Amino acid sequence: MKAFAWSYLCFLAFVSTAFAAKFPANAWKDATKQSVPGNAVPNKFIVEVADAADIPGKRSLHARAPHEALYHSLRKRDVGFKVDKEFNHQGIFVGASVTLDNANVRPAMGVIIDMPSYASLQDQQKIAQIAGVKAVRPVVRIPGPKPVSMHVVTGVNDPALPPDSESTHILTRVDKLHAQGIAGKGVKIGMISLDTGIDHTHPTLGGGIGPGFKIIGGFDFVGDAFDGSNTPVPDPDPLDQCNGHGTHVAGIIGADPVNPFNISGVAFQASLTSYRIFGCGGSTTDDVIIEALLRGVSEGQDILTMSLGGSDGWTESSASVVSSRISDTGKIVTIAAGNDGSKGAFYTSSPGNAISAISVASLDNTVIELQNATVHGATHDPITYFATFPFPVTQTLPIFVTSTDTTVIDDACDPLPDSTPDLSGFVTIIRRGTCTFVQKLTNVAAKKGSLALIYDNGSGFSAISVGNFTATLIQAADGVFLANAFAAGQKISLSFPQSGAAFGFPDPAGGLISSFSSFGPTNDLFFKPAIAAPGGNILSTLPVPLGSFGIESGTSMATPFMAGVSALLFGVKGRSPSVGTTARTLFETTAQKISSSHTDGDPLQSVAVQGGGLVDAFSAITTDFVVTPGEFLLNDTANFKPLQTFTVKNNGKKAKAFKLSHSPAGTALSLQPGTSFPADGPVPLSTQFATVKFSETSFTVHPGQTQKLTAHFTAPKGVDASVLPIFSGFIDITSADEIFHVSYVGVAASLKNAKVVDTTDTFFGTNLPALGAPDGTFISGPSNFTFVGADIPTLVMRLDFGTPKLRVDLVGPNIKIKTTLNQRDISPVLERSLFTFPNDAKGGSFAQVKTLGPLFEFDFIPRNSDVNDGSGFNAFGISNVFANNTVIPNGSYRILLRVLKVTGDPTKEEDFESWLSPVVGFQAPPPKQS
Ligand SMILES: *[C@@H]1O[C@H](CO)[C@@H](O)[C@H](O)[C@H]1NC(C)=O
Ligand SMILES: *[C@@H]1O[C@H](CO)[C@@H](O)[C@H](O)[C@H]1NC(C)=O
Ligand SMILES: *[C@@H]1O[C@H](CO)[C@@H](O)[C@H](O)[C@H]1NC(C)=O
Ligand SMILES: *[C@@H]1O[C@H](CO)[C@@H](O)[C@H](O)[C@H]1NC(C)=O
Ligand SMILES: *[C@@H]1O[C@H](CO)[C@@H](O)[C@H](O)[C@H]1NC(C)=O
Ligand SMILES: *[C@@H]1O[C@H](CO)[C@@H](O)[C@H](O)[C@H]1NC(C)=O
């Protein structure tokens, strides 16, 4: 099974601190939803079956034959099921999503409340064993987009209007293509947007839907009222007038240049189709994504783009697999890399991790349009506050500072003291740090404060998440000035000019990878993200009822930009599969390398977060040269692929001379030294680089010729393998007027040595893994549970690295097994085993460990983050049934956790990390008589 959490991909900072706080010891108690890792939906599976054509000896080649064969086999095996959706696209995906019903049957003994049941392992195995079944994966829930701040623009004279709406086109040289009249005419882009379709009534998006319009069609798979748990009500109209994310995405691709704000879509002559997969709120499931993708394919879309995903690290989710296969047919599929840059490496999103799709990173725009506040009562420059539009405040208001200590780390995290005045007439000034912004603002609101400025503590000047409060970030120096002036008794007040105070703040991070953009590579060392595009501070369309235009940030915004560039490519080169299958390589090899900072001497940014670099649309579309491949996947030291070949082909009419050279990028030190914890983003870079030898260093390619070359890599020397250093860079192929590159990535360590399970007490104050008790504490010795109500043990654990397989079994209390993690509580007496292992002396193998039966198993689990936001840990409630729903007899047991190391062999016990729980007494009461 494959499971992970999804989220929307526009970005706002939520937590006000850059430092990981320890979680509350009982944080796991609130996490009942985590009884399956990530957001897997209990008992719902996507079953993939072989195409009819692949089933030998099938009498009927009726298109539904594989489905009927599947259902027949399920019934024969006594698997109760309901079919939710059928997929039937030969060559891409044939199968069904099903709900297994016997997995829902609760045991007679013990009434379990609030505990989602685990999907039946046994049924899953039964399904997997059916002839013709290729894969069984869980259905995954995808939370819906959260509201974004929006502004009702008053007209062309609105002072809030960014003057520089085409900067992203200049950065990527899209403007040069537009100047030649290239704008994607005749290309069909199917948009599968994370949220809510498109407002096709928007004049800038053509003002209508259907033949002859920009929006040529669409489909609503769910309906306005769908929230992920109720029944979807599909209809043909993907109209979005309640959310806006999909409309913003559509404008980035297709906004008509004739609009009050002079913005234009990257491919404003392309035809758009909108597949709506979210209602106005709530979540959806990935079987809906697959349905939408397959409809896009059958409706002839050339490009499919998805601004959605969830942090993962693996390439195996159903939606990833389907996206990858669609890419292999010559369509271009662009998918967001994710907004988890702050959570470190090996954490890109799925389905963006789809092996053949284009995973898109975000680059910060060079200028951020912000607002200035005016200072009264002292001579001080205007204070720039992080808002695109002026605060709707017309009075001049005095300031109130919650702490005059300008180094306070947790300002306003606790309720404000009784001495605090009524803050309704003040601008409250707070220092950033420790708790969430909303918590600080809630404390201010308790004193009737409704307007606040939070000053930075060095974490970075950026957009922040403030819920529905009127508040934002200012820079540290301005906050210190205000706090000091207040402390000195100066009567300072602020006003918020409603016009004339817009300021093109030169983003210090402009032109660099956005700090929120997720870090790859995947856990199996595929190259994600593939390419970067502008995704920070993008002005685009919003639904008319929501204000028509607005600014958002995220890999959600970078992704449609790449869909637009892809449309320009198809428009120029023709919409053939060969153009589609080579597009990613073309974009990667013609991209612009991105530095890690604006400081001279700092290395190039890691390829693990910039991919091949910032897309250069003009070079990709106009060059006569083809460099192949775009990526060298060097793998880890245990699987090192040092020798790589590549070719340079001349499709033009003139010979050209090239030189080869090596531009190493910073080596990303992916773990915190001395720990197995991932280093938070920005992941620190070292300048210990790989070295490369080439077969030749200069050569000339004549028209029609192909030059074959080799590069021989040596991993960086002197790096500390224990921090899993990700080395990367570029092989540059440079002529007098053009430069191409092949990007490479590898790990200077063996991933099999990476510690997977967190065994420290850093997060919960107790060594993990641990069993939680109903009172929120962890048990440290033998404990009894009745399995009535909430009286169940909960396995609380964290993964520092992703695992291909996590398995939990019930074992006898006196089992003799050499576990690898945090051994405790096994007295020498108990170690005199009741069980004997045939293979004990030799260490045994996975199957030979004598268990009483499996409780549950999950495949391809992402690692955890260090943030208590649902991704920080896993909490598995243990019920008194085996995976097959057979009731476990009362008695004493232990719980055995086994977690496979990356690149480990699942049949070998020694490739697992294992942990044995304290003795657990199963003391369920006898079943009630009815
Ligand atoms: C839009 O472009 C036109 C023509 O270049 C210019 O006159 C106008 O001021 C621009 N409008 C805005 C809002 O930038
Ligand atoms: C905004 O404030 C900044 C910083 O004080 C200042 O440099 C800039 O000139 C101001 N711009 C406007 C339009 O007020
Ligand atoms: C602001 O949000 C909070 C929490 O979501 C909610 O309780 C409150 O009613 C909201 N207030 C307004 C004015 O919308
Ligand atoms: C790296 O090697 C491992 C082990 O052989 C393999 O599973 C994985 O697919 C390889 N990765 C790539 C990108 O080839
Ligand atoms: C668990 O229950 C058994 C049977 O009632 C009892 O003997 C044992 O002492 C109990 N153990 C704990 C730790 O409460
Ligand atoms: C269910 O699983 C348990 C543990 O593996 C096994 O002992 C039992 O026989 C199974 N029950 C059925 C009905 O297959």
Coordinates of N, CA, C and O in Angstrom, one line a residue, residues 98-208:
V98 N -12.3 0.5 -5.6 CA -13.3 -0.3 -4.9 C -13.2 0.0 -3.4 O -12.2 0.4 -2.9
T99 N -14.4 -0.2 -2.8 CA -14.4 -0.2 -1.3 C -14.6 -1.6 -0.9 O -15.6 -2.3 -1.4
L100 N -13.7 -2.1 0.0 CA -13.9 -3.5 0.5 C -14.8 -3.5 1.7 O -14.6 -2.7 2.6
D101 N -15.9 -4.3 1.6 CA -16.8 -4.1 2.8 C -16.5 -5.0 4.0 O -16.7 -4.6 5.1
N102 N -15.8 -6.1 3.8 CA -15.7 -6.9 5.0 C -14.6 -6.3 5.9 O -14.6 -6.6 7.1
A103 N -13.8 -5.4 5.4 CA -12.9 -4.7 6.3 C -13.6 -3.8 7.3 O -13.0 -3.4 8.2
N104 N -14.8 -3.5 7.0 CA -15.5 -2.6 7.9 C -16.2 -3.3 9.0 O -16.7 -2.7 10.0
V105 N -16.3 -4.6 8.9 CA -17.0 -5.4 9.9 C -16.2 -5.4 11.2 O -15.0 -5.8 11.2
R106 N -16.7 -4.9 12.2 CA -16.0 -4.8 13.5 C -16.2 -6.1 14.2 O -17.2 -6.7 14.2
P107 N -15.2 -6.5 15.0 CA -15.3 -7.7 15.8 C -16.4 -7.5 16.8 O -16.7 -6.5 17.3
A108 N -17.0 -8.7 17.2 CA -18.1 -8.7 18.2 C -17.5 -8.2 19.5 O -18.2 -7.6 20.3
M109 N -16.3 -8.6 19.8 CA -15.7 -8.3 21.1 C -15.1 -6.9 21.2 O -14.3 -6.5 20.4
G110 N -15.6 -6.1 22.1 CA -15.1 -4.8 22.2 C -15.7 -3.8 21.2 O -15.7 -4.1 20.0
V111 N -16.2 -2.7 21.6 CA -16.7 -1.8 20.7 C -15.7 -0.7 20.5 O -15.3 0.0 21.4
I112 N -15.2 -0.6 19.3 CA -14.2 0.4 19.1 C -14.7 1.7 18.5 O -15.4 1.7 17.4
I113 N -14.5 2.8 19.2 CA -15.1 4.0 18.7 C -14.0 4.9 18.1 O -12.8 4.8 18.6
D114 N -14.3 5.7 17.2 CA -13.3 6.7 16.7 C -12.0 6.0 16.1 O -11.0 6.6 16.3
M115 N -12.2 4.8 15.6 CA -10.9 4.2 15.2 C -11.1 3.7 13.8 O -11.8 2.7 13.6
P116 N -10.6 4.3 12.8 CA -10.8 3.8 11.5 C -10.1 2.4 11.4 O -9.1 2.2 12.0
S117 N -10.8 1.5 10.8 CA -10.2 0.1 10.7 C -9.2 0.1 9.6 O -9.3 0.8 8.6
Y118 N -8.2 -0.7 9.8 CA -7.2 -0.9 8.8 C -7.8 -1.7 7.7 O -8.6 -2.6 7.9
A119 N -7.4 -1.4 6.5 CA -7.8 -2.2 5.4 C -7.4 -3.7 5.6 O -6.4 -3.9 6.2
S120 N -8.2 -4.5 5.1 CA -7.9 -5.9 5.3 C -6.7 -6.3 4.5 O -6.7 -6.3 3.3
L121 N -5.6 -6.7 5.2 CA -4.4 -7.2 4.6 C -4.7 -8.4 3.8 O -4.2 -8.6 2.6
Q122 N -5.5 -9.2 4.4 CA -5.8 -10.5 3.7 C -6.5 -10.3 2.4 O -6.1 -10.9 1.4
D123 N -7.5 -9.4 2.4 CA -8.2 -9.1 1.2 C -7.3 -8.5 0.2 O -7.4 -8.8 -1.0
Q124 N -6.5 -7.6 0.7 CA -5.5 -6.9 -0.2 C -4.6 -8.0 -0.9 O -4.4 -7.9 -2.1
Q125 N -4.2 -8.9 -0.1 CA -3.3 -10.0 -0.6 C -4.1 -10.8 -1.6 O -3.6 -11.2 -2.7
K126 N -5.4 -11.1 -1.2 CA -6.2 -11.9 -2.1 C -6.3 -11.2 -3.5 O -6.2 -11.9 -4.5
I127 N -6.5 -9.9 -3.5 CA -6.7 -9.2 -4.7 C -5.4 -9.2 -5.5 O -5.4 -9.5 -6.7
A128 N -4.3 -9.0 -4.8 CA -3.0 -8.9 -5.5 C -2.7 -10.2 -6.1 O -2.0 -10.3 -7.1
Q129 N -3.2 -11.3 -5.6 CA -2.9 -12.7 -6.1 C -3.7 -13.0 -7.3 O -3.5 -14.0 -8.0
I130 N -4.8 -12.3 -7.6 CA -5.7 -12.6 -8.8 C -4.9 -12.4 -10.1 O -4.2 -11.4 -10.2
A131 N -5.0 -13.4 -10.9 CA -4.3 -13.3 -12.2 C -4.8 -12.1 -12.9 O -5.9 -11.7 -13.0
G132 N -3.8 -11.3 -13.5 CA -4.2 -10.2 -14.2 C -4.1 -8.9 -13.4 O -4.1 -7.8 -13.9
V133 N -4.1 -9.0 -12.0 CA -4.0 -7.8 -11.2 C -2.6 -7.3 -11.2 O -1.7 -8.1 -10.8
K134 N -2.4 -6.1 -11.6 CA -1.0 -5.6 -11.6 C -0.6 -4.9 -10.3 O 0.6 -4.9 -10.0
A135 N -1.5 -4.2 -9.7 CA -1.2 -3.5 -8.5 C -2.4 -3.2 -7.7 O -3.5 -3.0 -8.3
V136 N -2.3 -3.1 -6.4 CA -3.4 -2.6 -5.5 C -2.8 -1.5 -4.7 O -1.8 -1.7 -3.9
R137 N -3.4 -0.3 -4.8 CA -2.9 0.8 -4.0 C -4.0 1.5 -3.3 O -5.2 1.5 -3.8
P138 N -3.8 2.1 -2.1 CA -4.9 2.7 -1.4 C -5.4 4.0 -2.1 O -4.6 4.6 -2.8
V139 N -6.6 4.3 -2.0 CA -7.1 5.6 -2.4 C -6.6 6.6 -1.4 O -6.6 6.4 -0.2
V140 N -6.1 7.8 -1.9 CA -5.6 8.8 -1.0 C -6.5 10.0 -1.0 O -6.9 10.5 -2.1
R141 N -6.7 10.6 0.2 CA -7.5 11.8 0.3 C -6.6 13.0 0.1 O -5.5 13.1 0.6
I142 N -7.1 14.0 -0.6 CA -6.4 15.3 -0.8 C -7.1 16.4 -0.2 O -8.2 16.8 -0.7
P143 N -6.6 17.0 0.8 CA -7.3 18.2 1.4 C -7.4 19.3 0.4 O -6.5 19.5 -0.4
G144 N -8.5 20.1 0.5 CA -8.7 21.1 -0.4 C -7.9 22.4 -0.1 O -7.3 22.5 0.9
P145 N -7.9 23.3 -1.1 CA -7.1 24.5 -0.9 C -7.7 25.4 0.2 O -8.9 25.4 0.4
K146 N -6.9 26.1 0.9 CA -7.4 27.0 2.0 C -7.6 28.3 1.3 O -7.0 28.6 0.3
P147 N -8.5 29.2 1.9 CA -8.7 30.5 1.3 C -7.4 31.3 1.1 O -6.6 31.3 2.0
V148 N -7.3 32.0 0.0 CA -6.1 32.8 -0.1 C -6.6 34.3 0.0 O -7.8 34.6 -0.3
S149 N -5.7 35.2 0.3 CA -6.2 36.6 0.5 C -6.4 37.1 -0.9 O -5.7 36.8 -1.9
M150 N -7.4 37.8 -1.1 CA -7.8 38.4 -2.4 C -8.2 39.8 -2.2 O -8.6 40.3 -1.2
H151 N -8.1 40.5 -3.3 CA -8.3 42.0 -3.3 C -9.2 42.3 -4.4 O -9.0 41.9 -5.6
V152 N -10.3 43.1 -4.1 CA -11.1 43.6 -5.2 C -10.4 44.8 -5.8 O -10.3 45.9 -5.2
V153 N -10.0 44.6 -7.0 CA -9.3 45.7 -7.7 C -10.3 46.7 -8.2 O -11.3 46.3 -8.8
T154 N -10.0 48.0 -8.0 CA -11.0 49.0 -8.3 C -11.0 49.4 -9.7 O -12.0 50.0 -10.3
G155 N -9.9 49.2 -10.4 CA -9.8 49.7 -11.8 C -8.3 49.9 -12.2 O -7.4 49.7 -11.4
V156 N -8.1 50.5 -13.4 CA -6.8 50.6 -13.9 C -6.0 51.6 -13.0 O -4.7 51.6 -13.0
N157 N -6.7 52.5 -12.3 CA -5.9 53.4 -11.5 C -5.7 52.9 -10.0 O -5.2 53.7 -9.2
D158 N -6.1 51.7 -9.8 CA -5.9 51.1 -8.4 C -4.4 51.2 -8.1 O -3.5 50.7 -8.8
P159 N -4.1 52.0 -7.0 CA -2.7 52.1 -6.7 C -2.0 50.8 -6.4 O -0.7 50.8 -6.4
A160 N -2.7 49.8 -6.0 CA -2.1 48.6 -5.6 C -1.5 47.8 -6.8 O -0.9 46.8 -6.6
L161 N -1.8 48.2 -8.0 CA -1.5 47.5 -9.2 C 0.1 47.3 -9.4 O 0.8 48.3 -9.4
P162 N 0.6 46.1 -9.5 CA 2.0 46.0 -9.7 C 2.3 46.6 -11.1 O 1.6 46.3 -12.1
P163 N 3.4 47.4 -11.2 CA 3.7 48.0 -12.5 C 4.4 47.1 -13.4 O 4.4 47.3 -14.6
D164 N 4.8 45.9 -12.9 CA 5.8 45.1 -13.5 C 5.2 43.7 -13.8 O 5.8 42.8 -13.3
S165 N 4.1 43.7 -14.4 CA 3.4 42.4 -14.5 C 4.0 41.4 -15.4 O 3.7 40.2 -15.4
E166 N 4.9 41.8 -16.3 CA 5.5 40.9 -17.3 C 6.9 40.4 -16.8 O 7.6 39.8 -17.6
S167 N 7.3 40.7 -15.6 CA 8.7 40.4 -15.2 C 9.0 38.9 -15.3 O 10.1 38.5 -15.7
T168 N 8.0 38.1 -15.1 CA 8.2 36.6 -15.2 C 8.5 36.2 -16.6 O 9.2 35.3 -16.9
H169 N 7.8 36.9 -17.5 CA 8.0 36.6 -19.0 C 9.4 37.0 -19.4 O 10.0 36.4 -20.3
I170 N 9.9 38.1 -18.8 CA 11.2 38.6 -19.2 C 12.3 37.6 -18.7 O 13.2 37.2 -19.4
L171 N 12.1 37.2 -17.4 CA 13.1 36.2 -16.8 C 13.2 35.0 -17.6 O 14.3 34.4 -17.7
T172 N 12.2 34.5 -18.2 CA 12.1 33.2 -18.9 C 12.2 33.4 -20.4 O 12.0 32.4 -21.1
R173 N 12.3 34.6 -20.9 CA 12.3 35.0 -22.3 C 11.1 34.5 -23.1 O 11.1 34.3 -24.3
V174 N 10.0 34.4 -22.3 CA 8.7 34.2 -23.0 C 8.3 35.4 -23.8 O 7.7 35.3 -24.9
D175 N 8.7 36.6 -23.3 CA 8.4 37.9 -24.0 C 8.9 37.9 -25.4 O 8.3 38.4 -26.3
K176 N 10.1 37.3 -25.6 CA 10.7 37.3 -27.0 C 9.9 36.4 -27.9 O 9.8 36.7 -29.1
L177 N 9.3 35.3 -27.4 CA 8.4 34.5 -28.2 C 7.1 35.2 -28.6 O 6.6 35.2 -29.7
H178 N 6.5 35.9 -27.5 CA 5.3 36.6 -27.8 C 5.6 37.7 -28.8 O 4.7 37.9 -29.7
A179 N 6.7 38.3 -28.8 CA 7.1 39.4 -29.8 C 7.1 38.8 -31.2 O 6.9 39.5 -32.1
Q180 N 7.3 37.5 -31.3 CA 7.3 36.9 -32.6 C 6.0 36.3 -33.0 O 5.8 35.5 -33.9
G181 N 5.0 36.6 -32.1 CA 3.6 36.1 -32.4 C 3.4 34.7 -32.0 O 2.4 34.0 -32.4
I182 N 4.3 34.1 -31.1 CA 4.1 32.7 -30.7 C 3.4 32.7 -29.4 O 3.9 33.3 -28.4
A183 N 2.2 32.2 -29.3 CA 1.4 32.2 -28.1 C 0.6 31.0 -27.9 O -0.4 31.0 -27.2
G184 N 1.0 29.9 -28.5 CA 0.3 28.6 -28.2 C -0.9 28.3 -29.0 O -1.7 27.5 -28.6
K185 N -1.0 29.0 -30.2 CA -2.3 28.8 -31.0 C -2.5 27.4 -31.4 O -1.5 26.7 -31.8
G186 N -3.7 26.9 -31.2 CA -4.0 25.5 -31.6 C -3.7 24.4 -30.6 O -3.9 23.3 -30.9
V187 N -3.1 24.8 -29.5 CA -2.7 23.7 -28.5 C -3.8 23.6 -27.5 O -4.3 24.6 -27.0
K188 N -4.1 22.4 -27.1 CA -5.1 22.1 -26.1 C -4.4 21.8 -24.8 O -3.7 20.8 -24.7
I189 N -4.8 22.5 -23.8 CA -4.2 22.3 -22.4 C -5.4 21.9 -21.5 O -6.3 22.6 -21.3
G190 N -5.3 20.7 -21.0 CA -6.3 20.3 -20.0 C -5.8 20.6 -18.6 O -4.7 20.3 -18.3
M191 N -6.6 21.4 -17.9 CA -6.1 21.8 -16.6 C -6.8 20.9 -15.6 O -8.0 20.9 -15.5
I192 N -6.0 20.2 -14.8 CA -6.6 19.5 -13.6 C -6.2 20.3 -12.5 O -5.0 20.3 -12.1
S193 N -7.0 21.1 -12.0 CA -6.6 22.1 -10.9 C -7.0 21.5 -9.6 O -8.1 20.9 -9.4
L194 N -6.1 21.7 -8.6 CA -6.3 21.2 -7.3 C -7.7 21.5 -6.7 O -8.3 20.8 -6.0
D195 N -8.1 22.8 -7.0 CA -9.3 23.2 -6.4 C -10.5 23.2 -7.3 O -11.0 22.1 -7.6
T196 N -11.0 24.4 -7.7 CA -12.4 24.4 -8.0 C -12.7 24.9 -9.5 O -13.6 25.7 -9.7
G197 N -12.0 24.3 -10.4 CA -12.4 24.6 -11.8 C -12.0 26.0 -12.2 O -10.9 26.5 -11.9
I198 N -12.9 26.7 -13.0 CA -12.5 27.9 -13.6 C -13.7 28.9 -13.7 O -14.8 28.4 -13.8
D199 N -13.4 30.2 -13.5 CA -14.5 31.1 -13.8 C -14.5 31.5 -15.2 O -13.8 32.5 -15.6
H200 N -15.2 30.8 -16.1 CA -15.2 31.1 -17.5 C -16.0 32.3 -17.9 O -16.1 32.7 -19.0
T201 N -16.7 32.9 -16.9 CA -17.4 34.2 -17.2 C -16.4 35.4 -17.2 O -16.7 36.5 -17.5
H202 N -15.2 35.1 -16.7 CA -14.2 36.2 -16.6 C -13.8 36.7 -18.0 O -13.3 35.9 -18.8
P203 N -13.9 38.0 -18.2 CA -13.6 38.5 -19.5 C -12.2 38.2 -20.0 O -11.9 38.0 -21.2
T204 N -11.2 38.2 -19.1 CA -9.8 38.0 -19.4 C -9.6 36.6 -19.8 O -8.6 36.2 -20.4
L205 N -10.5 35.7 -19.4 CA -10.4 34.3 -19.8 C -11.4 34.0 -20.9 O -11.8 32.8 -21.1
G206 N -11.9 35.0 -21.6 CA -12.7 34.8 -22.8 C -14.2 35.0 -22.6 O -14.9 35.1 -23.6
G207 N -14.6 35.0 -21.4 CA -16.0 35.3 -21.1 C -17.0 34.2 -21.4 O -18.2 34.5 -21.4
G208 N -16.6 33.0 -21.7 CA -17.5 32.0 -22.0 C -16.9 30.6 -22.0 O -15.7 30.5 -21.8

